[in-house]
Tab-separated table of C-alpha atoms in Angstrom:
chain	number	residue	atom	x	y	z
D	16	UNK	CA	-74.061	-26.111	-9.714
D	17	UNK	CA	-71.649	-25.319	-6.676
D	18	UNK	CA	-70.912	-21.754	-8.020
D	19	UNK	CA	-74.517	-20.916	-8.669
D	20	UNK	CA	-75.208	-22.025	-4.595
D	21	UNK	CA	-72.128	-19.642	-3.647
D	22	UNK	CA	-74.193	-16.733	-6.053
D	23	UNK	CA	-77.372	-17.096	-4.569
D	24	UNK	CA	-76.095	-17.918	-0.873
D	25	UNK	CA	-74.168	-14.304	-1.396
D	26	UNK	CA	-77.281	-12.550	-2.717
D	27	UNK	CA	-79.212	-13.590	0.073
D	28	UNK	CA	-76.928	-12.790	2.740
D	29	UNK	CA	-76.793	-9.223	1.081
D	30	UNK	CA	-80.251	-8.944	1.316
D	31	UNK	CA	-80.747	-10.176	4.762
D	32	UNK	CA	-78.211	-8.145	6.741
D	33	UNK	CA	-75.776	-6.233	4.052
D	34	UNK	CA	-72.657	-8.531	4.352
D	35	UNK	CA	-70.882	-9.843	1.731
D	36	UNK	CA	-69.928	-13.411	2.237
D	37	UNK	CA	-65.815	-13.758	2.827
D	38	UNK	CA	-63.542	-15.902	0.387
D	39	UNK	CA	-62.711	-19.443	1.677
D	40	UNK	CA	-59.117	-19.963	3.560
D	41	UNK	CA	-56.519	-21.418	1.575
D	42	UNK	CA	-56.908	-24.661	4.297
D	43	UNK	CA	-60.564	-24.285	4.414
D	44	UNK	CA	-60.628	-24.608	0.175
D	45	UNK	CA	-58.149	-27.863	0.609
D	46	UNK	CA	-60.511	-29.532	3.051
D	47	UNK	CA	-63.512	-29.626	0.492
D	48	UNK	CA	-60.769	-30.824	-2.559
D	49	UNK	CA	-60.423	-33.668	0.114
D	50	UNK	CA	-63.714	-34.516	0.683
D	51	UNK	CA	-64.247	-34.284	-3.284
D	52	UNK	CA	-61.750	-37.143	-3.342
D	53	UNK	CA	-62.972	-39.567	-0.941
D	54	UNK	CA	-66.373	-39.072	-2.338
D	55	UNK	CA	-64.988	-40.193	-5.591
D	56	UNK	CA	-63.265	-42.916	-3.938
D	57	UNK	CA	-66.237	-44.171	-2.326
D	58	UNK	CA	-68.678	-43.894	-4.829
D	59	UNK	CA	-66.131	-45.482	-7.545
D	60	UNK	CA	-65.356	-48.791	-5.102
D	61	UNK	CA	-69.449	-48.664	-4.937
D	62	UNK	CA	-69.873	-48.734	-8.498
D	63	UNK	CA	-67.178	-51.355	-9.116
D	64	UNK	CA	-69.489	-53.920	-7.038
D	65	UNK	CA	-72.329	-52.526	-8.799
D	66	UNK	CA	-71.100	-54.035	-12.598
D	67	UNK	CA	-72.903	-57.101	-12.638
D	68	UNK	CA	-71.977	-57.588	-16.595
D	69	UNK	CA	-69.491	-56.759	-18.341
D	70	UNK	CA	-70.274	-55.643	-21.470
D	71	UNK	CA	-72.550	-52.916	-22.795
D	72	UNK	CA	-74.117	-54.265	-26.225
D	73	UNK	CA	-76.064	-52.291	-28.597
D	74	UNK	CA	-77.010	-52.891	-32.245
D	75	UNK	CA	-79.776	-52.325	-34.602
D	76	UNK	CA	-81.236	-55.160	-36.698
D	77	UNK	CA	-82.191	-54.697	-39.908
D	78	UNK	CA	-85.314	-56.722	-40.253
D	79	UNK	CA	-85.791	-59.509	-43.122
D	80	UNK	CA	-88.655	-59.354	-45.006
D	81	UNK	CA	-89.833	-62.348	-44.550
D	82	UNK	CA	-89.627	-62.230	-40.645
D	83	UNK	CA	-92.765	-62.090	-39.000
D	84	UNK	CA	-91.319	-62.544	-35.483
D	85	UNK	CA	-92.189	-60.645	-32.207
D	86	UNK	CA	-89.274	-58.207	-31.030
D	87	UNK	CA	-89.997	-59.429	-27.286
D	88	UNK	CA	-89.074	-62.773	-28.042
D	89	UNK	CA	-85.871	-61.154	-28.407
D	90	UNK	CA	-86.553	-59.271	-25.359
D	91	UNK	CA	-87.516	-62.097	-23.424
D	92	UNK	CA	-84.136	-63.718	-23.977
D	93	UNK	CA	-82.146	-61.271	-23.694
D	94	UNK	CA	-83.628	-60.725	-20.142
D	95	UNK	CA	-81.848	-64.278	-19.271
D	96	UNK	CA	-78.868	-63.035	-20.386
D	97	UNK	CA	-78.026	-59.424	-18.992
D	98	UNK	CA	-80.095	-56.770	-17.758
D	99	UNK	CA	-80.882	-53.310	-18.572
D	100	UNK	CA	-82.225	-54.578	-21.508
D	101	UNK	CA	-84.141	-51.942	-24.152
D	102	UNK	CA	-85.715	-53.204	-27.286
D	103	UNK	CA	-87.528	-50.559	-29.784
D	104	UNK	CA	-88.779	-51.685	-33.169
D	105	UNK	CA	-90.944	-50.288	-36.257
D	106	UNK	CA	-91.443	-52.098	-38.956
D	107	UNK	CA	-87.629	-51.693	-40.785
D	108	UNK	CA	-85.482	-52.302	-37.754
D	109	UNK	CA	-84.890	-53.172	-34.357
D	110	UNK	CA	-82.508	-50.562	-32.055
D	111	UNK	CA	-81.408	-53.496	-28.822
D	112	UNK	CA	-78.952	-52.170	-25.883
D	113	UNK	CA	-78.301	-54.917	-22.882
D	114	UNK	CA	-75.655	-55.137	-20.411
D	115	UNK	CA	-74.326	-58.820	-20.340
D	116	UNK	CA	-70.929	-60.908	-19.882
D	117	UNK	CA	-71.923	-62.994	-23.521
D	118	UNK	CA	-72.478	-60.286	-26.204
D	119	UNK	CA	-72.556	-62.859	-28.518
D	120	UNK	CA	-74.796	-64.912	-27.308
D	121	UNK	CA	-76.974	-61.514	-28.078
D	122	UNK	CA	-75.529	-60.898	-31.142
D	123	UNK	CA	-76.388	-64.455	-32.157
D	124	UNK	CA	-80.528	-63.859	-30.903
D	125	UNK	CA	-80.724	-61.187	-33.109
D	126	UNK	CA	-79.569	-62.765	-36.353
D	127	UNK	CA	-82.598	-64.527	-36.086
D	128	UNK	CA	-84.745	-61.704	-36.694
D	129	UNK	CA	-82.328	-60.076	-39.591
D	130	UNK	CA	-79.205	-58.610	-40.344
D	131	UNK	CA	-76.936	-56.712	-37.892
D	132	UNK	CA	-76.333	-53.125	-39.428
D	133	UNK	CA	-74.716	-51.342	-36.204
D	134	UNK	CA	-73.115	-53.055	-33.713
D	135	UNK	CA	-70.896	-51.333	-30.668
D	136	UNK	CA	-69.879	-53.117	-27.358
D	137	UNK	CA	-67.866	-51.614	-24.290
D	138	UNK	CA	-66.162	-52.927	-21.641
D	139	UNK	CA	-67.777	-50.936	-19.156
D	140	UNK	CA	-65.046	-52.152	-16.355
D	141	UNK	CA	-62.496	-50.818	-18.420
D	142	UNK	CA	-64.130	-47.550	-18.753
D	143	UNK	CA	-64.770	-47.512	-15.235
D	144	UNK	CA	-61.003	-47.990	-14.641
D	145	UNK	CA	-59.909	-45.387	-17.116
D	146	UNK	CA	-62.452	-42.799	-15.561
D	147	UNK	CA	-60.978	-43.339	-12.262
D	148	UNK	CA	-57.344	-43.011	-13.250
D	149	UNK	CA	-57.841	-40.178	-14.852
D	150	UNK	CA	-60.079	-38.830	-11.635
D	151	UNK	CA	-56.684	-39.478	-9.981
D	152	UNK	CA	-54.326	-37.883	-12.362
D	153	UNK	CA	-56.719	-34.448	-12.483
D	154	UNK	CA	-55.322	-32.992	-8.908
D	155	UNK	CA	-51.897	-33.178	-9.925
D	156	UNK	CA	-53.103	-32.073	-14.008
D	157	UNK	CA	-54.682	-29.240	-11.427
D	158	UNK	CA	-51.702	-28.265	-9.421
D	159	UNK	CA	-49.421	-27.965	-12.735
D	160	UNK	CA	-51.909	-25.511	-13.779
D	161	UNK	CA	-51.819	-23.548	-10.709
D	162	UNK	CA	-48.040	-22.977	-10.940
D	163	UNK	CA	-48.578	-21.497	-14.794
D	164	UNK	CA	-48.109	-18.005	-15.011
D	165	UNK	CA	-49.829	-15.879	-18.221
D	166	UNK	CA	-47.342	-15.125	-21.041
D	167	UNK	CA	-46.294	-11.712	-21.736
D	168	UNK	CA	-48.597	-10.019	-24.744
D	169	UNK	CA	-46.235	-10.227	-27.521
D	170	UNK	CA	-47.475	-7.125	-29.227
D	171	UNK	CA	-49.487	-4.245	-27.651
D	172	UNK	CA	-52.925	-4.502	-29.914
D	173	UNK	CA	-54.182	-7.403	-31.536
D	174	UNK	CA	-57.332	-7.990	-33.735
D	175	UNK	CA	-58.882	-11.254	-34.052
D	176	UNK	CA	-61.421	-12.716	-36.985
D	177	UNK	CA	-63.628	-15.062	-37.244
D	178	UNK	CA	-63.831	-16.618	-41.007
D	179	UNK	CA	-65.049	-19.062	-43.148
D	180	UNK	CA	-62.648	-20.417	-45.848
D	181	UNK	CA	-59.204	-20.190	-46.193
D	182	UNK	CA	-59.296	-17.499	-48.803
D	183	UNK	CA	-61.303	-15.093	-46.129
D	184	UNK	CA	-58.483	-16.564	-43.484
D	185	UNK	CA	-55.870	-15.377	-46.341
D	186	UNK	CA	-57.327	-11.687	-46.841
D	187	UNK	CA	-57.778	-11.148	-42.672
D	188	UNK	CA	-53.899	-12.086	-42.049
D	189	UNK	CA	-53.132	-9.828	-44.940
D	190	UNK	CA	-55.422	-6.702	-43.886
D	191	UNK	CA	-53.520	-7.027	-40.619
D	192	UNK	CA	-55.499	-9.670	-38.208
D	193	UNK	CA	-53.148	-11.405	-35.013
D	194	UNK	CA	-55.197	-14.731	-35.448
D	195	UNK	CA	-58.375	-16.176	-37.705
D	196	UNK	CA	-60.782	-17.927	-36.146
D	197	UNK	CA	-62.465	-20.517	-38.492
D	198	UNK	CA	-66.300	-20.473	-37.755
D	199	UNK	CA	-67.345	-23.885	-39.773
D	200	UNK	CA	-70.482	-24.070	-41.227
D	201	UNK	CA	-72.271	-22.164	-39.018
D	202	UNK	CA	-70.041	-19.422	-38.320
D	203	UNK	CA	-70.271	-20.159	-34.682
D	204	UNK	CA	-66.653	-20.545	-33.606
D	205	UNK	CA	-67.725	-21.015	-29.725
């Protein structure tokens, strides 16, 4: 979103008085990498106070036959137990996602209206402290890049294919081709 601002901020200064807009100073460019940071910072030691539970719980119930109960009983209790709670049912199953510190307490509720045929739980502190080491390991994964330099072209033309199949992968390399592309099942390699 930051590029298309710098786009439309340079179109408009064109159009109001002819000047293009100047590149950003080397120091200029390393005082908004800073404030990046610290905003991270902040809003990541904001969001750790946030997690009130845990654990983020979701499963879908496959309802008995037999079981005639109302899905916002198990709404109702899960409400005790967590929050963020979401319950959507038809008549074969029951899709439930709650945030809570006892997913099986949850797990439990919902035996009562039939059998568990997904379930998936995170540890959404965990995630949140895996997000923000890597958040700290991407300037330096940033800086390494910077100091890359391009690799000479090892031959002068090159032709590249896009295929489906290793026999059409086969009959490009023979015909000539630098590198095959496979394009899957839609032949959409992007």
């Amino acid at each position: 979103g930051k590029g298309l601002c710098y786009i439309l901020d340079g179109m408009l200064s064109v159009f109001r008085d002819g000047k293009i807009i100047e590149l950003e100073t080397e120091k200029e460019k390393q005082g908004d990498d800073a404030s990046d940071g610290e905003f991270f910072k902040n809003a990541a030691a904001e969001f750790d106070t946030d997690i009130r539970f845990t654990y983020c719980t979701e499963f879908i119930i496959g309802r008995s036959a037999g079981c005639e109960r109302d899905p916002q009983e198990l709404r109702t209790f899960l409400e005790t137990i967590g929050d963020c709670v979401l319950v959507v049912a038809d008549e074969e199953i029951i899709k439930v996602h709650v945030h809570t510190e006892n997913p099986g307490k949850a797990l439990e509720a919902a035996l009562g209206f039939g059998q568990l045929l997904k379930v998936k739980v995170d540890n959404m502190k965990e995630q949140h402290r895996k997000a923000a080491e890597q958040a700290k390991q991407a300037p330096a994964k940033a800086e390494a890049a910077e100091e890359l330099q391009p690799a000479e072209p090892s031959q002068e033309i090159g032709f590249v294919a896009v295929a489906a199949g290793d026999g059409l992968e086969s009959l490009f390399k023979d015909l000539g081709c630098t590198h095959v592309v496979s394009g899957g099942q839609t032949m959409n390699p992007s």
